[in-house]
């Protein structure tokens, strides 16, 4: 999982935004619209980042078709020290 986290959060151009999204979801689960408003990013941009995070097992989502809520996956929570280390390095 460490490799997946490094690649997803730091290995690509969109990694810093995905890291910010993941940290926000750790504070409280949210839907894509809430995240778009919180980060002043386009809804489609947020959806793209959520899809990448979900495809890589970093976040999970509710089964709702409207207003789907996202939160960190159990796998991400179990490796949260790595997440924090990545975010700290991205902020430097």
mmCIF file of N, CA and C in Angstrom:
data_model
loop_
_atom_site.group_PDB
_atom_site.id
_atom_site.type_symbol
_atom_site.label_atom_id
_atom_site.label_comp_id
_atom_site.label_asym_id
_atom_site.label_seq_id
_atom_site.Cartn_x
_atom_site.Cartn_y
_atom_site.Cartn_z
ATOM 1 N N UNK A 1 0.828 -1.203 0.000
ATOM 2 C CA UNK A 1 0.000 0.000 0.000
ATOM 3 C C UNK A 1 0.866 1.259 0.000
ATOM 4 N N UNK A 2 2.042 1.206 0.617
ATOM 5 C CA UNK A 2 2.902 2.386 0.641
ATOM 6 C C UNK A 2 3.227 2.861 -0.770
ATOM 7 N N UNK A 3 3.532 1.931 -1.659
ATOM 8 C CA UNK A 3 3.858 2.290 -3.045
ATOM 9 C C UNK A 3 2.666 2.947 -3.723
ATOM 10 N N UNK A 4 1.486 2.397 -3.515
ATOM 11 C CA UNK A 4 0.270 2.969 -4.105
ATOM 12 C C UNK A 4 0.067 4.392 -3.593
ATOM 13 N N UNK A 5 0.241 4.598 -2.301
ATOM 14 C CA UNK A 5 0.066 5.933 -1.730
ATOM 15 C C UNK A 5 1.071 6.917 -2.311
ATOM 16 N N UNK A 6 2.335 6.530 -2.387
ATOM 17 C CA UNK A 6 3.351 7.425 -2.952
ATOM 18 C C UNK A 6 3.034 7.764 -4.402
ATOM 19 N N UNK A 7 2.659 6.766 -5.187
ATOM 20 C CA UNK A 7 2.348 7.004 -6.598
ATOM 21 C C UNK A 7 1.117 7.887 -6.749
ATOM 22 N N UNK A 8 0.086 7.607 -5.981
ATOM 23 C CA UNK A 8 -1.188 8.322 -6.108
ATOM 24 C C UNK A 8 -1.115 9.750 -5.585
ATOM 25 N N UNK A 9 -0.369 9.956 -4.487
ATOM 26 C CA UNK A 9 -0.344 11.263 -3.841
ATOM 27 C C UNK A 9 0.862 12.113 -4.221
ATOM 28 N N UNK A 10 1.953 11.494 -4.633
ATOM 29 C CA UNK A 10 3.158 12.284 -4.898
ATOM 30 C C UNK A 10 3.769 12.026 -6.264
ATOM 31 N N UNK A 11 3.358 10.969 -6.932
ATOM 32 C CA UNK A 11 4.016 10.571 -8.161
ATOM 33 C C UNK A 11 3.459 11.177 -9.434
ATOM 34 N N UNK A 12 2.410 11.973 -9.313
ATOM 35 C CA UNK A 12 1.804 12.559 -10.510
ATOM 36 C C UNK A 12 1.490 14.025 -10.266
ATOM 37 N N UNK A 13 1.187 14.721 -11.326
ATOM 38 C CA UNK A 13 0.901 16.158 -11.247
ATOM 39 C C UNK A 13 -0.297 16.462 -10.350
ATOM 40 N N UNK A 14 -1.297 15.588 -10.341
ATOM 41 C CA UNK A 14 -2.490 15.812 -9.533
ATOM 42 C C UNK A 14 -2.363 15.335 -8.101
ATOM 43 N N UNK A 15 -1.219 14.774 -7.759
ATOM 44 C CA UNK A 15 -1.013 14.221 -6.434
ATOM 45 C C UNK A 15 -1.274 15.186 -5.284
ATOM 46 N N UNK A 16 -0.758 16.415 -5.347
ATOM 47 C CA UNK A 16 -1.011 17.339 -4.240
ATOM 48 C C UNK A 16 -2.508 17.598 -3.993
ATOM 49 N N UNK A 17 -3.284 17.715 -5.048
ATOM 50 C CA UNK A 17 -4.733 17.889 -4.855
ATOM 51 C C UNK A 17 -5.354 16.643 -4.245
ATOM 52 N N UNK A 18 -4.912 15.467 -4.684
ATOM 53 C CA UNK A 18 -5.442 14.234 -4.107
ATOM 54 C C UNK A 18 -5.069 14.134 -2.630
ATOM 55 N N UNK A 19 -3.870 14.572 -2.277
ATOM 56 C CA UNK A 19 -3.452 14.560 -0.870
ATOM 57 C C UNK A 19 -4.334 15.492 -0.044
ATOM 58 N N UNK A 20 -4.628 16.670 -0.566
ATOM 59 C CA UNK A 20 -5.502 17.616 0.141
ATOM 60 C C UNK A 20 -6.897 17.030 0.319
ATOM 61 N N UNK A 21 -7.388 16.383 -0.725
ATOM 62 C CA UNK A 21 -8.712 15.764 -0.667
ATOM 63 C C UNK A 21 -8.730 14.666 0.383
ATOM 64 N N UNK A 22 -7.706 13.823 0.384
ATOM 65 C CA UNK A 22 -7.654 12.727 1.340
ATOM 66 C C UNK A 22 -7.611 13.250 2.776
ATOM 67 N N UNK A 23 -6.831 14.271 3.017
ATOM 68 C CA UNK A 23 -6.760 14.849 4.362
ATOM 69 C C UNK A 23 -8.130 15.415 4.768
ATOM 70 N N UNK A 24 -8.807 16.076 3.852
ATOM 71 C CA UNK A 24 -10.132 16.626 4.152
ATOM 72 C C UNK A 24 -11.127 15.515 4.471
ATOM 73 N N UNK A 25 -11.046 14.417 3.736
ATOM 74 C CA UNK A 25 -11.956 13.298 3.982
ATOM 75 C C UNK A 25 -11.656 12.620 5.310
ATOM 76 N N UNK A 26 -10.422 12.690 5.743
ATOM 77 C CA UNK A 26 -10.060 12.114 7.035
ATOM 78 C C UNK A 26 -10.690 12.930 8.167
ATOM 79 N N UNK A 27 -10.789 14.240 7.948
ATOM 80 C CA UNK A 27 -11.428 15.108 8.949
ATOM 81 C C UNK A 27 -12.922 14.823 9.053
ATOM 82 N N UNK A 28 -13.558 14.658 7.865
ATOM 83 C CA UNK A 28 -14.994 14.356 7.838
ATOM 84 C C UNK A 28 -15.365 13.899 6.432
ATOM 85 N N UNK A 29 -16.166 12.830 6.315
ATOM 86 C CA UNK A 29 -16.614 12.365 5.004
ATOM 87 C C UNK A 29 -17.389 13.472 4.278
ATOM 88 N N UNK A 30 -17.233 13.515 2.973
ATOM 89 C CA UNK A 30 -17.900 14.544 2.162
ATOM 90 C C UNK A 30 -18.247 13.979 0.788
ATOM 91 N N UNK A 31 -19.093 14.702 0.075
ATOM 92 C CA UNK A 31 -19.388 14.324 -1.305
ATOM 93 C C UNK A 31 -18.561 15.209 -2.250
ATOM 94 N N UNK A 32 -18.616 14.902 -3.523
ATOM 95 C CA UNK A 32 -17.792 15.615 -4.506
ATOM 96 C C UNK A 32 -18.140 17.099 -4.574
ATOM 97 N N UNK A 33 -19.406 17.425 -4.470
ATOM 98 C CA UNK A 33 -19.816 18.819 -4.534
ATOM 99 C C UNK A 33 -19.255 19.612 -3.354
ATOM 100 N N UNK A 34 -19.312 19.038 -2.162
ATOM 101 C CA UNK A 34 -18.752 19.706 -0.987
ATOM 102 C C UNK A 34 -17.253 19.928 -1.146
ATOM 103 N N UNK A 35 -16.560 18.930 -1.657
ATOM 104 C CA UNK A 35 -15.117 19.064 -1.870
ATOM 105 C C UNK A 35 -14.808 20.139 -2.910
ATOM 106 N N UNK A 36 -15.593 20.179 -3.979
ATOM 107 C CA UNK A 36 -15.388 21.199 -5.013
ATOM 108 C C UNK A 36 -15.525 22.595 -4.421
ATOM 109 N N UNK A 37 -16.515 22.778 -3.569
ATOM 110 C CA UNK A 37 -16.704 24.074 -2.917
ATOM 111 C C UNK A 37 -15.574 24.369 -1.937
ATOM 112 N N UNK A 38 -15.197 23.375 -1.146
ATOM 113 C CA UNK A 38 -14.142 23.563 -0.146
ATOM 114 C C UNK A 38 -12.809 23.953 -0.775
ATOM 115 N N UNK A 39 -12.495 23.365 -1.927
ATOM 116 C CA UNK A 39 -11.200 23.593 -2.563
ATOM 117 C C UNK A 39 -11.253 24.554 -3.744
ATOM 118 N N UNK A 40 -12.428 25.071 -4.033
ATOM 119 C CA UNK A 40 -12.599 25.980 -5.162
ATOM 120 C C UNK A 40 -12.033 25.374 -6.451
ATOM 121 N N UNK A 41 -12.380 24.115 -6.667
ATOM 122 C CA UNK A 41 -12.001 23.402 -7.886
ATOM 123 C C UNK A 41 -13.270 22.972 -8.614
ATOM 124 N N UNK A 42 -13.146 22.738 -9.890
ATOM 125 C CA UNK A 42 -14.291 22.289 -10.680
ATOM 126 C C UNK A 42 -14.757 20.913 -10.194
ATOM 127 N N UNK A 43 -16.056 20.723 -10.218
ATOM 128 C CA UNK A 43 -16.650 19.453 -9.804
ATOM 129 C C UNK A 43 -16.016 18.289 -10.569
ATOM 130 N N UNK A 44 -15.842 18.440 -11.878
ATOM 131 C CA UNK A 44 -15.261 17.367 -12.699
ATOM 132 C C UNK A 44 -13.822 17.057 -12.294
ATOM 133 N N UNK A 45 -13.088 18.063 -11.871
ATOM 134 C CA UNK A 45 -11.720 17.851 -11.398
ATOM 135 C C UNK A 45 -11.743 17.022 -10.120
ATOM 136 N N UNK A 46 -12.611 17.383 -9.203
ATOM 137 C CA UNK A 46 -12.744 16.628 -7.957
ATOM 138 C C UNK A 46 -13.158 15.192 -8.253
ATOM 139 N N UNK A 47 -14.117 15.013 -9.137
ATOM 140 C CA UNK A 47 -14.575 13.658 -9.488
ATOM 141 C C UNK A 47 -13.424 12.834 -10.046
ATOM 142 N N UNK A 48 -12.600 13.444 -10.899
ATOM 143 C CA UNK A 48 -11.444 12.728 -11.459
ATOM 144 C C UNK A 48 -10.522 12.258 -10.330
ATOM 145 N N UNK A 49 -10.195 13.162 -9.407
ATOM 146 C CA UNK A 49 -9.296 12.803 -8.311
ATOM 147 C C UNK A 49 -9.923 11.730 -7.419
ATOM 148 N N UNK A 50 -11.215 11.821 -7.149
ATOM 149 C CA UNK A 50 -11.889 10.800 -6.345
ATOM 150 C C UNK A 50 -11.876 9.453 -7.051
ATOM 151 N N UNK A 51 -12.067 9.461 -8.366
ATOM 152 C CA UNK A 51 -12.014 8.207 -9.133
ATOM 153 C C UNK A 51 -10.633 7.566 -9.027
ATOM 154 N N UNK A 52 -9.580 8.382 -9.160
ATOM 155 C CA UNK A 52 -8.212 7.859 -9.046
ATOM 156 C C UNK A 52 -7.993 7.281 -7.649
ATOM 157 N N UNK A 53 -8.403 8.021 -6.626
ATOM 158 C CA UNK A 53 -8.233 7.549 -5.252
ATOM 159 C C UNK A 53 -9.026 6.266 -4.997
ATOM 160 N N UNK A 54 -10.238 6.218 -5.515
ATOM 161 C CA UNK A 54 -11.066 5.031 -5.310
ATOM 162 C C UNK A 54 -10.530 3.836 -6.093
ATOM 163 N N UNK A 55 -10.110 4.063 -7.335
ATOM 164 C CA UNK A 55 -9.557 2.978 -8.156
ATOM 165 C C UNK A 55 -8.315 2.366 -7.516
ATOM 166 N N UNK A 56 -7.590 3.161 -6.742
ATOM 167 C CA UNK A 56 -6.372 2.687 -6.091
ATOM 168 C C UNK A 56 -6.596 2.245 -4.651
ATOM 169 N N UNK A 57 -7.847 2.191 -4.222
ATOM 170 C CA UNK A 57 -8.172 1.694 -2.900
ATOM 171 C C UNK A 57 -7.816 2.624 -1.763
ATOM 172 N N UNK A 58 -7.679 3.917 -2.068
ATOM 173 C CA UNK A 58 -7.309 4.897 -1.045
ATOM 174 C C UNK A 58 -8.552 5.475 -0.373
ATOM 175 N N UNK A 59 -9.645 5.599 -1.110
ATOM 176 C CA UNK A 59 -10.911 6.035 -0.530
ATOM 177 C C UNK A 59 -11.994 5.029 -0.888
ATOM 178 N N UNK A 60 -13.046 5.061 -0.101
ATOM 179 C CA UNK A 60 -14.237 4.267 -0.400
ATOM 180 C C UNK A 60 -15.420 5.217 -0.455
ATOM 181 N N UNK A 61 -16.506 4.734 -1.016
ATOM 182 C CA UNK A 61 -17.680 5.592 -1.151
ATOM 183 C C UNK A 61 -18.927 4.852 -0.710
ATOM 184 N N UNK A 62 -19.929 5.654 -0.367
ATOM 185 C CA UNK A 62 -21.233 5.071 -0.038
ATOM 186 C C UNK A 62 -21.850 4.557 -1.329
ATOM 187 N N UNK A 63 -22.867 3.762 -1.202
ATOM 188 C CA UNK A 63 -23.519 3.191 -2.380
ATOM 189 C C UNK A 63 -24.575 4.100 -2.985
ATOM 190 N N UNK A 64 -24.749 5.272 -2.425
ATOM 191 C CA UNK A 64 -25.770 6.188 -2.926
ATOM 192 C C UNK A 64 -25.416 6.652 -4.339
ATOM 193 N N UNK A 65 -26.405 6.756 -5.188
ATOM 194 C CA UNK A 65 -26.143 7.223 -6.543
ATOM 195 C C UNK A 65 -26.137 8.751 -6.615
ATOM 196 N N UNK A 66 -26.815 9.390 -5.680
ATOM 197 C CA UNK A 66 -26.839 10.852 -5.647
ATOM 198 C C UNK A 66 -26.210 11.300 -4.339
ATOM 199 N N UNK A 67 -25.255 12.197 -4.418
ATOM 200 C CA UNK A 67 -24.612 12.697 -3.210
ATOM 201 C C UNK A 67 -23.710 11.673 -2.549
ATOM 202 N N UNK A 68 -23.070 10.836 -3.356
ATOM 203 C CA UNK A 68 -22.178 9.809 -2.832
ATOM 204 C C UNK A 68 -21.153 10.422 -1.886
ATOM 205 N N UNK A 69 -21.005 9.831 -0.727
ATOM 206 C CA UNK A 69 -20.083 10.322 0.289
ATOM 207 C C UNK A 69 -18.805 9.482 0.256
ATOM 208 N N UNK A 70 -17.667 10.150 0.346
ATOM 209 C CA UNK A 70 -16.357 9.502 0.297
ATOM 210 C C UNK A 70 -15.658 9.613 1.642
ATOM 211 N N UNK A 71 -14.853 8.593 1.957
ATOM 212 C CA UNK A 71 -14.042 8.606 3.161
ATOM 213 C C UNK A 71 -12.803 7.743 2.923
ATOM 214 N N UNK A 72 -11.759 7.937 3.716
ATOM 215 C CA UNK A 72 -10.557 7.118 3.533
ATOM 216 C C UNK A 72 -10.878 5.635 3.726
ATOM 217 N N UNK A 73 -10.238 4.805 2.928
ATOM 218 C CA UNK A 73 -10.441 3.362 3.048
ATOM 219 C C UNK A 73 -9.752 2.849 4.309
ATOM 220 N N UNK A 74 -10.138 1.663 4.731
ATOM 221 C CA UNK A 74 -9.471 1.045 5.878
ATOM 222 C C UNK A 74 -7.989 0.841 5.597
ATOM 223 N N UNK A 75 -7.666 0.493 4.355
ATOM 224 C CA UNK A 75 -6.252 0.311 3.984
ATOM 225 C C UNK A 75 -5.481 1.614 4.148
ATOM 226 N N UNK A 76 -6.065 2.731 3.725
ATOM 227 C CA UNK A 76 -5.393 4.023 3.867
ATOM 228 C C UNK A 76 -5.245 4.377 5.341
ATOM 229 N N UNK A 77 -6.279 4.127 6.128
ATOM 230 C CA UNK A 77 -6.213 4.416 7.567
ATOM 231 C C UNK A 77 -5.118 3.600 8.241
ATOM 232 N N UNK A 78 -4.950 2.347 7.802
ATOM 233 C CA UNK A 78 -3.921 1.485 8.377
ATOM 234 C C UNK A 78 -2.512 1.942 8.011
ATOM 235 N N UNK A 79 -2.397 2.779 6.993
ATOM 236 C CA UNK A 79 -1.094 3.310 6.556
ATOM 237 C C UNK A 79 -1.062 4.834 6.684
ATOM 238 N N UNK A 80 -1.796 5.360 7.663
ATOM 239 C CA UNK A 80 -1.941 6.811 7.770
ATOM 240 C C UNK A 80 -0.612 7.518 8.044
ATOM 241 N N UNK A 81 0.330 6.855 8.716
ATOM 242 C CA UNK A 81 1.650 7.456 8.936
ATOM 243 C C UNK A 81 2.313 7.773 7.602
ATOM 244 N N UNK A 82 2.174 6.889 6.639
ATOM 245 C CA UNK A 82 2.732 7.130 5.305
ATOM 246 C C UNK A 82 2.019 8.293 4.639
ATOM 247 N N UNK A 83 0.705 8.348 4.757
ATOM 248 C CA UNK A 83 -0.069 9.458 4.188
ATOM 249 C C UNK A 83 0.437 10.777 4.758
ATOM 250 N N UNK A 84 0.589 10.853 6.074
ATOM 251 C CA UNK A 84 1.053 12.087 6.710
ATOM 252 C C UNK A 84 2.474 12.442 6.273
ATOM 253 N N UNK A 85 3.331 11.444 6.140
ATOM 254 C CA UNK A 85 4.710 11.690 5.681
ATOM 255 C C UNK A 85 4.708 12.260 4.249
ATOM 256 N N UNK A 86 3.873 11.716 3.400
ATOM 257 C CA UNK A 86 3.779 12.209 2.020
ATOM 258 C C UNK A 86 3.263 13.649 2.010
ATOM 259 N N UNK A 87 2.203 13.900 2.746
ATOM 260 C CA UNK A 87 1.617 15.237 2.775
ATOM 261 C C UNK A 87 2.617 16.256 3.319
ATOM 262 N N UNK A 88 3.346 15.877 4.358
ATOM 263 C CA UNK A 88 4.362 16.778 4.920
ATOM 264 C C UNK A 88 5.425 17.113 3.882
ATOM 265 N N UNK A 89 5.867 16.123 3.136
ATOM 266 C CA UNK A 89 6.880 16.383 2.101
ATOM 267 C C UNK A 89 6.321 17.245 0.974
ATOM 268 N N UNK A 90 5.065 17.054 0.627
ATOM 269 C CA UNK A 90 4.453 17.864 -0.421
ATOM 270 C C UNK A 90 4.312 19.325 0.009
ATOM 271 N N UNK A 91 4.118 19.552 1.304
ATOM 272 C CA UNK A 91 3.933 20.910 1.818
ATOM 273 C C UNK A 91 5.238 21.669 1.943
ATOM 274 N N UNK A 92 6.377 20.975 1.919
ATOM 275 C CA UNK A 92 7.680 21.650 2.077
ATOM 276 C C UNK A 92 8.110 22.372 0.840
#
